[in-house]
PDB file of C-alpha atoms in Angstrom:
ATOM      1  CA  UNK A   1      14.981  25.065  15.097  1.00 45.00           C
ATOM      2  CA  UNK A   2      16.348  27.590  12.606  1.00 42.00           C
ATOM      3  CA  UNK A   3      15.356  25.302   9.753  1.00 43.00           C
ATOM      4  CA  UNK A   4      11.818  24.881  11.164  1.00 37.00           C
ATOM      5  CA  UNK A   5      11.469  28.662  11.501  1.00 40.00           C
ATOM      6  CA  UNK A   6      12.447  29.079   7.856  1.00 40.00           C
ATOM      7  CA  UNK A   7       9.811  26.568   6.804  1.00 35.00           C
ATOM      8  CA  UNK A   8       7.116  28.346   8.866  1.00 37.00           C
ATOM      9  CA  UNK A   9       8.095  31.752   7.483  1.00 37.00           C
ATOM     10  CA  UNK A  10       8.031  30.370   3.976  1.00 41.00           C
ATOM     11  CA  UNK A  11       4.554  29.008   4.604  1.00 42.00           C
ATOM     12  CA  UNK A  12       3.367  32.400   5.826  1.00 40.00           C
ATOM     13  CA  UNK A  13       4.782  34.097   2.732  1.00 40.00           C
ATOM     14  CA  UNK A  14       3.062  31.596   0.467  1.00 37.00           C
ATOM     15  CA  UNK A  15      -0.271  32.070   2.329  1.00 38.00           C
ATOM     16  CA  UNK A  16       0.040  35.865   2.049  1.00 45.00           C
ATOM     17  CA  UNK A  17       0.811  35.568  -1.639  1.00 43.00           C
ATOM     18  CA  UNK A  18      -2.258  33.376  -2.165  1.00 41.00           C
ATOM     19  CA  UNK A  19      -4.564  35.732  -0.319  1.00 41.00           C
ATOM     20  CA  UNK A  20      -3.211  38.742  -2.200  1.00 41.00           C
ATOM     21  CA  UNK A  21      -3.889  36.900  -5.425  1.00 41.00           C
ATOM     22  CA  UNK A  22      -7.426  36.144  -4.257  1.00 39.00           C
ATOM     23  CA  UNK A  23      -8.307  39.568  -2.898  1.00 38.00           C
ATOM     24  CA  UNK A  24      -5.953  41.790  -4.946  1.00 45.00           C
ATOM     25  CA  UNK A  25      -4.415  43.158  -1.761  1.00 48.00           C
ATOM     26  CA  UNK A  26      -3.139  42.097   1.620  1.00 46.00           C
ATOM     27  CA  UNK A  27      -5.962  40.503   3.637  1.00 45.00           C
ATOM     28  CA  UNK A  28      -7.788  42.621   6.173  1.00 50.00           C
ATOM     29  CA  UNK A  29     -10.189  41.642   8.951  1.00 48.00           C
ATOM     30  CA  UNK A  30     -13.092  42.668   6.736  1.00 48.00           C
ATOM     31  CA  UNK A  31     -11.866  40.703   3.724  1.00 44.00           C
ATOM     32  CA  UNK A  32     -11.372  37.564   5.817  1.00 42.00           C
ATOM     33  CA  UNK A  33     -14.788  37.734   7.452  1.00 51.00           C
ATOM     34  CA  UNK A  34     -16.349  35.304   4.999  1.00 50.00           C
ATOM     35  CA  UNK A  35     -13.601  32.773   5.584  1.00 48.00           C
ATOM     36  CA  UNK A  36     -14.110  32.453   9.313  1.00 52.00           C
ATOM     37  CA  UNK A  37     -16.136  29.594  10.778  1.00 56.00           C
ATOM     38  CA  UNK A  38     -19.770  30.477  11.579  1.00 58.00           C
ATOM     39  CA  UNK A  39     -20.652  30.830  15.266  1.00 61.00           C
ATOM     40  CA  UNK A  40     -22.219  27.779  16.951  1.00 62.00           C
ATOM     41  CA  UNK A  41     -25.932  27.630  16.229  1.00 61.00           C
ATOM     42  CA  UNK A  42     -28.201  28.358  19.180  1.00 59.00           C
ATOM     43  CA  UNK A  43     -30.549  25.674  20.501  1.00 56.00           C
ATOM     44  CA  UNK A  44     -33.709  25.517  18.453  1.00 54.00           C
ATOM     45  CA  UNK A  45     -36.630  26.853  20.450  1.00 52.00           C
ATOM     46  CA  UNK A  46     -39.806  25.011  19.577  1.00 53.00           C
ATOM     47  CA  UNK A  47     -43.180  26.625  19.281  1.00 84.00           C
ATOM     48  CA  UNK A  48     -44.455  25.680  22.726  1.00 96.00           C
ATOM     49  CA  UNK A  49     -43.133  24.597  26.127  1.00 97.00           C
ATOM     50  CA  UNK A  50     -44.598  21.722  28.143  1.00 98.00           C
ATOM     51  CA  UNK A  51     -43.852  20.905  31.775  1.00 98.00           C
ATOM     52  CA  UNK A  52     -44.417  17.307  32.892  1.00 98.00           C
ATOM     53  CA  UNK A  53     -44.793  16.703  36.628  1.00 98.00           C
ATOM     54  CA  UNK A  54     -44.331  13.173  37.941  1.00 97.00           C
ATOM     55  CA  UNK A  55     -44.339  13.724  41.700  1.00 97.00           C
ATOM     56  CA  UNK A  56     -45.960  10.930  43.703  1.00 96.00           C
ATOM     57  CA  UNK A  57     -46.933  11.317  47.349  1.00 93.00           C
ATOM     58  CA  UNK A  58     -49.143   8.247  47.379  1.00 90.00           C
ATOM     59  CA  UNK A  59     -49.194   5.155  45.158  1.00 86.00           C
ATOM     60  CA  UNK A  60     -46.094   4.812  42.965  1.00 91.00           C
ATOM     61  CA  UNK A  61     -47.116   3.813  39.446  1.00 92.00           C
ATOM     62  CA  UNK A  62     -44.466   1.879  37.546  1.00 93.00           C
ATOM     63  CA  UNK A  63     -45.567   3.691  34.402  1.00 94.00           C
ATOM     64  CA  UNK A  64     -44.572   7.206  35.531  1.00 97.00           C
ATOM     65  CA  UNK A  65     -41.149   7.033  33.870  1.00 97.00           C
ATOM     66  CA  UNK A  66     -42.612   5.573  30.686  1.00 97.00           C
ATOM     67  CA  UNK A  67     -45.240   8.324  30.643  1.00 98.00           C
ATOM     68  CA  UNK A  68     -42.711  11.098  31.036  1.00 98.00           C
ATOM     69  CA  UNK A  69     -40.351   9.632  28.454  1.00 98.00           C
ATOM     70  CA  UNK A  70     -43.168   9.187  25.939  1.00 98.00           C
ATOM     71  CA  UNK A  71     -44.322  12.792  26.278  1.00 98.00           C
ATOM     72  CA  UNK A  72     -40.750  14.027  25.922  1.00 98.00           C
ATOM     73  CA  UNK A  73     -40.338  11.959  22.748  1.00 97.00           C
ATOM     74  CA  UNK A  74     -43.666  13.204  21.357  1.00 97.00           C
ATOM     75  CA  UNK A  75     -42.456  16.789  21.513  1.00 96.00           C
ATOM     76  CA  UNK A  76     -39.049  15.946  20.096  1.00 94.00           C
ATOM     77  CA  UNK A  77     -40.431  13.834  17.250  1.00 95.00           C
ATOM     78  CA  UNK A  78     -43.129  16.277  16.183  1.00 94.00           C
ATOM     79  CA  UNK A  79     -41.025  19.377  16.797  1.00 93.00           C
ATOM     80  CA  UNK A  80     -44.083  21.078  18.260  1.00 95.00           C
ATOM     81  CA  UNK A  81     -42.958  21.555  21.839  1.00 96.00           C
ATOM     82  CA  UNK A  82     -39.998  21.396  24.197  1.00 95.00           C
ATOM     83  CA  UNK A  83     -40.536  19.234  27.261  1.00 97.00           C
ATOM     84  CA  UNK A  84     -39.194  19.685  30.767  1.00 97.00           C
ATOM     85  CA  UNK A  85     -39.506  16.699  33.097  1.00 98.00           C
ATOM     86  CA  UNK A  86     -39.688  17.150  36.869  1.00 97.00           C
ATOM     87  CA  UNK A  87     -40.534  14.952  39.826  1.00 97.00           C
ATOM     88  CA  UNK A  88     -40.806  17.962  42.116  1.00 97.00           C
ATOM     89  CA  UNK A  89     -43.148  20.976  42.064  1.00 97.00           C
ATOM     90  CA  UNK A  90     -40.621  23.820  42.287  1.00 97.00           C
ATOM     91  CA  UNK A  91     -41.532  25.252  38.875  1.00 97.00           C
ATOM     92  CA  UNK A  92     -45.257  25.419  39.631  1.00 98.00           C
ATOM     93  CA  UNK A  93     -45.050  29.080  40.568  1.00 97.00           C
ATOM     94  CA  UNK A  94     -45.029  32.505  38.967  1.00 97.00           C
ATOM     95  CA  UNK A  95     -42.379  33.743  41.359  1.00 95.00           C
ATOM     96  CA  UNK A  96     -38.999  34.495  39.822  1.00 93.00           C
ATOM     97  CA  UNK A  97     -36.656  31.542  40.259  1.00 93.00           C
ATOM     98  CA  UNK A  98     -32.863  31.598  40.284  1.00 88.00           C
ATOM     99  CA  UNK A  99     -30.147  29.551  38.550  1.00 85.00           C
ATOM    100  CA  UNK A 100     -31.938  29.473  35.184  1.00 80.00           C
ATOM    101  CA  UNK A 101     -35.039  27.736  36.566  1.00 90.00           C
ATOM    102  CA  UNK A 102     -38.207  28.341  34.553  1.00 94.00           C
ATOM    103  CA  UNK A 103     -41.482  29.274  36.192  1.00 97.00           C
ATOM    104  CA  UNK A 104     -45.074  28.961  34.975  1.00 97.00           C
ATOM    105  CA  UNK A 105     -44.748  32.059  32.822  1.00 97.00           C
ATOM    106  CA  UNK A 106     -42.399  30.089  30.566  1.00 97.00           C
ATOM    107  CA  UNK A 107     -44.724  27.152  29.933  1.00 98.00           C
ATOM    108  CA  UNK A 108     -47.782  26.732  27.738  1.00 98.00           C
ATOM    109  CA  UNK A 109     -49.157  23.489  29.172  1.00 98.00           C
ATOM    110  CA  UNK A 110     -48.754  21.286  32.231  1.00 98.00           C
ATOM    111  CA  UNK A 111     -49.020  17.484  32.252  1.00 98.00           C
ATOM    112  CA  UNK A 112     -49.555  15.597  35.502  1.00 98.00           C
ATOM    113  CA  UNK A 113     -48.095  12.141  34.825  1.00 98.00           C
ATOM    114  CA  UNK A 114     -49.902   9.844  37.269  1.00 96.00           C
ATOM    115  CA  UNK A 115     -49.236  12.125  40.199  1.00 98.00           C
ATOM    116  CA  UNK A 116     -50.674  10.879  43.489  1.00 96.00           C
ATOM    117  CA  UNK A 117     -51.484  12.225  46.930  1.00 97.00           C
ATOM    118  CA  UNK A 118     -51.106  15.759  48.235  1.00 97.00           C
ATOM    119  CA  UNK A 119     -48.397  17.352  46.107  1.00 97.00           C
ATOM    120  CA  UNK A 120     -45.817  19.712  47.605  1.00 96.00           C
ATOM    121  CA  UNK A 121     -47.639  22.952  46.821  1.00 97.00           C
ATOM    122  CA  UNK A 122     -48.032  25.940  49.103  1.00 97.00           C
ATOM    123  CA  UNK A 123     -50.984  28.310  48.847  1.00 98.00           C
ATOM    124  CA  UNK A 124     -49.216  30.711  46.486  1.00 98.00           C
ATOM    125  CA  UNK A 125     -48.277  27.860  44.132  1.00 98.00           C
ATOM    126  CA  UNK A 126     -51.843  26.603  44.094  1.00 98.00           C
ATOM    127  CA  UNK A 127     -53.074  30.084  43.255  1.00 98.00           C
ATOM    128  CA  UNK A 128     -50.492  30.456  40.488  1.00 98.00           C
ATOM    129  CA  UNK A 129     -51.312  27.078  38.936  1.00 98.00           C
ATOM    130  CA  UNK A 130     -55.022  27.850  38.810  1.00 98.00           C
ATOM    131  CA  UNK A 131     -54.273  31.302  37.382  1.00 98.00           C
ATOM    132  CA  UNK A 132     -52.019  29.676  34.762  1.00 98.00           C
ATOM    133  CA  UNK A 133     -55.031  27.715  33.509  1.00 98.00           C
ATOM    134  CA  UNK A 134     -58.027  29.852  34.363  1.00 97.00           C
ATOM    135  CA  UNK A 135     -56.778  33.368  33.628  1.00 98.00           C
ATOM    136  CA  UNK A 136     -53.799  32.800  31.320  1.00 98.00           C
ATOM    137  CA  UNK A 137     -55.677  30.284  29.173  1.00 98.00           C
ATOM    138  CA  UNK A 138     -52.913  27.679  29.275  1.00 98.00           C
ATOM    139  CA  UNK A 139     -53.378  23.908  28.969  1.00 98.00           C
ATOM    140  CA  UNK A 140     -53.578  21.062  31.470  1.00 98.00           C
ATOM    141  CA  UNK A 141     -53.440  17.337  30.667  1.00 98.00           C
ATOM    142  CA  UNK A 142     -54.066  14.785  33.412  1.00 98.00           C
ATOM    143  CA  UNK A 143     -52.793  11.247  32.922  1.00 98.00           C
ATOM    144  CA  UNK A 144     -54.410   8.359  34.830  1.00 94.00           C
ATOM    145  CA  UNK A 145     -53.607   8.965  38.525  1.00 95.00           C
ATOM    146  CA  UNK A 146     -53.772  12.735  38.127  1.00 97.00           C
ATOM    147  CA  UNK A 147     -57.306  12.066  39.381  1.00 97.00           C
ATOM    148  CA  UNK A 148     -55.815  10.520  42.541  1.00 96.00           C
ATOM    149  CA  UNK A 149     -54.209  13.815  43.529  1.00 97.00           C
ATOM    150  CA  UNK A 150     -54.788  16.843  45.786  1.00 97.00           C
ATOM    151  CA  UNK A 151     -57.919  15.676  47.600  1.00 97.00           C
ATOM    152  CA  UNK A 152     -57.495  18.460  50.157  1.00 97.00           C
ATOM    153  CA  UNK A 153     -57.543  21.102  47.427  1.00 97.00           C
ATOM    154  CA  UNK A 154     -61.147  21.300  46.136  1.00 96.00           C
ATOM    155  CA  UNK A 155     -60.341  23.703  43.311  1.00 97.00           C
ATOM    156  CA  UNK A 156     -58.017  21.115  41.797  1.00 97.00           C
ATOM    157  CA  UNK A 157     -60.869  18.612  41.660  1.00 97.00           C
ATOM    158  CA  UNK A 158     -63.081  21.257  40.074  1.00 97.00           C
ATOM    159  CA  UNK A 159     -60.413  22.031  37.492  1.00 98.00           C
ATOM    160  CA  UNK A 160     -59.638  18.449  36.450  1.00 98.00           C
ATOM    161  CA  UNK A 161     -63.263  17.323  36.698  1.00 97.00           C
ATOM    162  CA  UNK A 162     -63.365  14.893  39.621  1.00 95.00           C
ATOM    163  CA  UNK A 163     -61.436  12.589  41.937  1.00 95.00           C
ATOM    164  CA  UNK A 164     -60.483   8.921  42.016  1.00 84.00           C
ATOM    165  CA  UNK A 165     -62.986   6.602  43.708  1.00 92.00           C
ATOM    166  CA  UNK A 166     -61.685   3.067  43.230  1.00 87.00           C
ATOM    167  CA  UNK A 167     -61.094   1.025  40.071  1.00 91.00           C
ATOM    168  CA  UNK A 168     -63.912  -1.521  40.199  1.00 90.00           C
ATOM    169  CA  UNK A 169     -62.398  -3.991  37.727  1.00 89.00           C
ATOM    170  CA  UNK A 170     -58.706  -3.367  38.479  1.00 92.00           C
ATOM    171  CA  UNK A 171     -56.643  -3.871  35.291  1.00 94.00           C
ATOM    172  CA  UNK A 172     -58.758  -5.673  32.682  1.00 92.00           C
ATOM    173  CA  UNK A 173     -59.778  -5.761  29.049  1.00 97.00           C
ATOM    174  CA  UNK A 174     -61.896  -2.648  29.207  1.00 97.00           C
ATOM    175  CA  UNK A 175     -64.753  -2.375  26.680  1.00 97.00           C
ATOM    176  CA  UNK A 176     -64.705   1.264  25.565  1.00 98.00           C
ATOM    177  CA  UNK A 177     -67.105   3.368  23.517  1.00 97.00           C
ATOM    178  CA  UNK A 178     -66.040   6.422  21.541  1.00 98.00           C
ATOM    179  CA  UNK A 179     -68.596   9.160  22.213  1.00 97.00           C
ATOM    180  CA  UNK A 180     -66.819  11.868  20.199  1.00 98.00           C
ATOM    181  CA  UNK A 181     -65.116  10.558  17.050  1.00 97.00           C
ATOM    182  CA  UNK A 182     -64.624  14.158  15.880  1.00 97.00           C
ATOM    183  CA  UNK A 183     -62.320  15.201  18.723  1.00 98.00           C
ATOM    184  CA  UNK A 184     -58.613  15.277  17.706  1.00 98.00           C
ATOM    185  CA  UNK A 185     -57.516  12.935  20.512  1.00 98.00           C
ATOM    186  CA  UNK A 186     -60.186  10.306  19.879  1.00 98.00           C
ATOM    187  CA  UNK A 187     -60.953  10.444  16.156  1.00 98.00           C
ATOM    188  CA  UNK A 188     -58.522   7.583  15.475  1.00 98.00           C
ATOM    189  CA  UNK A 189     -60.455   5.213  17.754  1.00 98.00           C
ATOM    190  CA  UNK A 190     -63.284   3.094  16.345  1.00 98.00           C
ATOM    191  CA  UNK A 191     -66.792   3.372  17.755  1.00 97.00           C
ATOM    192  CA  UNK A 192     -66.128   0.454  20.106  1.00 97.00           C
ATOM    193  CA  UNK A 193     -62.802  -1.084  21.101  1.00 98.00           C
ATOM    194  CA  UNK A 194     -60.963  -2.819  23.934  1.00 98.00           C
ATOM    195  CA  UNK A 195     -57.872  -1.720  25.871  1.00 98.00           C
ATOM    196  CA  UNK A 196     -56.113  -3.585  28.652  1.00 98.00           C
ATOM    197  CA  UNK A 197     -55.909  -0.924  31.329  1.00 97.00           C
ATOM    198  CA  UNK A 198     -57.085   0.189  34.750  1.00 95.00           C
ATOM    199  CA  UNK A 199     -60.214   2.328  34.568  1.00 96.00           C
ATOM    200  CA  UNK A 200     -60.901   4.704  37.415  1.00 93.00           C
ATOM    201  CA  UNK A 201     -64.345   5.310  38.820  1.00 93.00           C
ATOM    202  CA  UNK A 202     -64.612   9.090  39.239  1.00 93.00           C
ATOM    203  CA  UNK A 203     -66.407  10.785  42.101  1.00 90.00           C
ATOM    204  CA  UNK A 204     -67.527  14.427  42.316  1.00 90.00           C
ATOM    205  CA  UNK A 205     -67.779  14.030  38.552  1.00 92.00           C
ATOM    206  CA  UNK A 206     -70.719  14.895  36.351  1.00 93.00           C
ATOM    207  CA  UNK A 207     -71.545  15.088  32.673  1.00 96.00           C
ATOM    208  CA  UNK A 208     -73.011  18.493  33.482  1.00 96.00           C
ATOM    209  CA  UNK A 209     -69.458  19.801  33.904  1.00 95.00           C
ATOM    210  CA  UNK A 210     -67.328  17.947  31.344  1.00 97.00           C
ATOM    211  CA  UNK A 211     -67.464  16.789  27.753  1.00 98.00           C
ATOM    212  CA  UNK A 212     -67.112  13.002  27.689  1.00 98.00           C
ATOM    213  CA  UNK A 213     -64.958  11.556  24.901  1.00 98.00           C
ATOM    214  CA  UNK A 214     -64.621   7.897  25.888  1.00 98.00           C
ATOM    215  CA  UNK A 215     -66.675   5.781  28.282  1.00 97.00           C
ATOM    216  CA  UNK A 216     -66.985   2.157  29.346  1.00 97.00           C
ATOM    217  CA  UNK A 217     -69.597   0.050  27.610  1.00 96.00           C
ATOM    218  CA  UNK A 218     -71.828  -0.568  30.626  1.00 93.00           C
ATOM    219  CA  UNK A 219     -73.541  -3.531  28.940  1.00 93.00           C
ATOM    220  CA  UNK A 220     -70.284  -5.504  28.919  1.00 93.00           C
ATOM    221  CA  UNK A 221     -69.192  -5.018  32.537  1.00 92.00           C
ATOM    222  CA  UNK A 222     -69.346  -7.529  35.355  1.00 91.00           C
ATOM    223  CA  UNK A 223     -71.277  -6.075  38.304  1.00 87.00           C
ATOM    224  CA  UNK A 224     -71.634  -9.267  40.371  1.00 90.00           C
ATOM    225  CA  UNK A 225     -70.277  -9.178  43.923  1.00 90.00           C
ATOM    226  CA  UNK A 226     -68.223  -6.038  43.291  1.00 91.00           C
ATOM    227  CA  UNK A 227     -68.205  -3.776  46.376  1.00 90.00           C
ATOM    228  CA  UNK A 228     -65.938  -1.274  44.632  1.00 90.00           C
ATOM    229  CA  UNK A 229     -68.749  -0.127  42.338  1.00 87.00           C
ATOM    230  CA  UNK A 230     -70.149   3.039  43.864  1.00 88.00           C
ATOM    231  CA  UNK A 231     -71.833   4.698  40.913  1.00 86.00           C
ATOM    232  CA  UNK A 232     -75.498   3.768  40.641  1.00 88.00           C
ATOM    233  CA  UNK A 233     -75.820   5.166  37.121  1.00 90.00           C
ATOM    234  CA  UNK A 234     -73.174   2.780  35.702  1.00 90.00           C
ATOM    235  CA  UNK A 235     -71.595   5.741  33.925  1.00 93.00           C
ATOM    236  CA  UNK A 236     -67.814   5.342  33.912  1.00 95.00           C
ATOM    237  CA  UNK A 237     -66.016   7.945  31.822  1.00 96.00           C
ATOM    238  CA  UNK A 238     -62.618   7.018  30.366  1.00 98.00           C
ATOM    239  CA  UNK A 239     -61.639  10.416  28.927  1.00 98.00           C
ATOM    240  CA  UNK A 240     -63.091  13.904  28.915  1.00 98.00           C
ATOM    241  CA  UNK A 241     -62.394  17.550  28.187  1.00 98.00           C
ATOM    242  CA  UNK A 242     -63.221  20.551  30.275  1.00 95.00           C
ATOM    243  CA  UNK A 243     -63.019  24.303  29.845  1.00 96.00           C
ATOM    244  CA  UNK A 244     -61.714  25.876  33.040  1.00 97.00           C
ATOM    245  CA  UNK A 245     -61.942  29.621  32.681  1.00 97.00           C
ATOM    246  CA  UNK A 246     -59.861  30.372  29.589  1.00 98.00           C
ATOM    247  CA  UNK A 247     -57.872  27.148  29.878  1.00 98.00           C
ATOM    248  CA  UNK A 248     -58.240  23.779  28.186  1.00 98.00           C
ATOM    249  CA  UNK A 249     -58.254  20.649  30.351  1.00 98.00           C
ATOM    250  CA  UNK A 250     -57.997  17.040  29.158  1.00 98.00           C
ATOM    251  CA  UNK A 251     -58.083  13.943  31.338  1.00 98.00           C
ATOM    252  CA  UNK A 252     -57.977  10.210  30.638  1.00 98.00           C
ATOM    253  CA  UNK A 253     -57.729   7.235  32.951  1.00 97.00           C
ATOM    254  CA  UNK A 254     -55.818   5.299  30.278  1.00 98.00           C
ATOM    255  CA  UNK A 255     -52.088   4.861  30.836  1.00 97.00           C
ATOM    256  CA  UNK A 256     -51.864   2.796  34.017  1.00 96.00           C
ATOM    257  CA  UNK A 257     -49.559   0.143  32.590  1.00 96.00           C
ATOM    258  CA  UNK A 258     -46.059   0.570  31.197  1.00 96.00           C
ATOM    259  CA  UNK A 259     -47.200  -1.299  28.088  1.00 96.00           C
ATOM    260  CA  UNK A 260     -49.838   1.352  27.431  1.00 96.00           C
ATOM    261  CA  UNK A 261     -47.023   3.759  26.554  1.00 97.00           C
ATOM    262  CA  UNK A 262     -45.965   1.489  23.709  1.00 97.00           C
ATOM    263  CA  UNK A 263     -49.492   1.414  22.274  1.00 98.00           C
ATOM    264  CA  UNK A 264     -49.733   3.681  19.196  1.00 98.00           C
ATOM    265  CA  UNK A 265     -53.393   4.430  19.982  1.00 98.00           C
ATOM    266  CA  UNK A 266     -52.611   5.680  23.497  1.00 98.00           C
ATOM    267  CA  UNK A 267     -49.571   7.629  22.328  1.00 98.00           C
ATOM    268  CA  UNK A 268     -51.618   9.316  19.626  1.00 98.00           C
ATOM    269  CA  UNK A 269     -54.414  10.131  22.059  1.00 98.00           C
ATOM    270  CA  UNK A 270     -52.116  11.912  24.479  1.00 98.00           C
ATOM    271  CA  UNK A 271     -50.085  13.589  21.741  1.00 98.00           C
ATOM    272  CA  UNK A 272     -53.247  15.010  20.221  1.00 98.00           C
ATOM    273  CA  UNK A 273     -54.537  15.931  23.689  1.00 98.00           C
ATOM    274  CA  UNK A 274     -51.409  17.982  24.353  1.00 98.00           C
ATOM    275  CA  UNK A 275     -51.674  19.676  20.962  1.00 98.00           C
ATOM    276  CA  UNK A 276     -55.294  20.503  21.706  1.00 98.00           C
ATOM    277  CA  UNK A 277     -54.456  21.842  25.174  1.00 98.00           C
ATOM    278  CA  UNK A 278     -51.857  24.085  23.520  1.00 97.00           C
ATOM    279  CA  UNK A 279     -54.500  25.532  21.219  1.00 96.00           C
ATOM    280  CA  UNK A 280     -53.063  23.936  18.073  1.00 96.00           C
ATOM    281  CA  UNK A 281     -56.292  22.096  17.231  1.00 97.00           C
ATOM    282  CA  UNK A 282     -59.967  22.478  18.032  1.00 97.00           C
ATOM    283  CA  UNK A 283     -62.372  20.148  19.797  1.00 97.00           C
ATOM    284  CA  UNK A 284     -65.482  20.444  21.915  1.00 97.00           C
ATOM    285  CA  UNK A 285     -65.588  21.019  25.679  1.00 97.00           C
ATOM    286  CA  UNK A 286     -69.349  21.445  25.748  1.00 96.00           C
ATOM    287  CA  UNK A 287     -71.004  19.326  28.473  1.00 96.00           C
ATOM    288  CA  UNK A 288     -73.762  17.072  27.212  1.00 94.00           C
ATOM    289  CA  UNK A 289     -75.949  14.314  28.636  1.00 94.00           C
ATOM    290  CA  UNK A 290     -75.318  10.646  28.219  1.00 93.00           C
ATOM    291  CA  UNK A 291     -76.379   9.492  24.733  1.00 91.00           C
ATOM    292  CA  UNK A 292     -79.951   8.215  24.701  1.00 85.00           C
ATOM    293  CA  UNK A 293     -78.851   4.960  23.052  1.00 83.00           C
ATOM    294  CA  UNK A 294     -75.960   4.321  25.475  1.00 82.00           C
ATOM    295  CA  UNK A 295     -76.092   0.855  27.034  1.00 80.00           C
ATOM    296  CA  UNK A 296     -76.792   1.056  30.758  1.00 74.00           C
ATOM    297  CA  UNK A 297     -76.049  -2.478  31.971  1.00 68.00           C
ATOM    298  CA  UNK A 298     -76.716  -6.107  30.984  1.00 66.00           C
TER     299      UNK A 298
END
């Protein structure tokens, strides 16, 4: 032990000699400051914060997990937003929450990832969510079954633009027309294209209230012996935008299948929709009538 102590002491003397040679004097706390390891870097805070809600109180879509994961990865890959994923509605409030929980004041946009049924929201939460969009000017993006949600809350239907009223052709090769190739979320689509997906028929929906981006090509649909078709105008919107107060609202029925969330076109559409809802890009929300040259039916 004595020998070991001598070695340690000798090492200390040599270290002191080296530092004196380097600094010209015995080292002080100030002189050693530059030699210390830097403190751990704090977590990078991205520009915006997005909350994804995947609560289902009705039909359970297999694609909910894929939807939530895709949106999380979009934010991480682009570096434009942080994403928080929840299957409950606790954070949909402006009340102060404990144990580091974030409330609506923290977020810049909400995504409903194929939510269904009457979500667990009390009256104060409903008021806060509408205020988040309408008064605060924050964003809302509805994915597929977000239209199949909150039927007993009329203001929700007004905000998102309508409610689910069957899917007349179930999941099929949907013939789609691009009505706004200038909008950020749809400019990558051609004028006409096909996607294998489940297209909702919206009720309490009108072109007088929303700006249609994508719609079904009515001339290529099968209407024979289909009791699920309720619209007499054969106008089936696939995606639209809506200005609700100061807030930006985007909805699309695309995204029913898990495979849809591996489709670069669908991923780009929703990524651009979120960016738009966050105010990072510009695109129209102006309601307009159906194009005069739009096909009506065969």
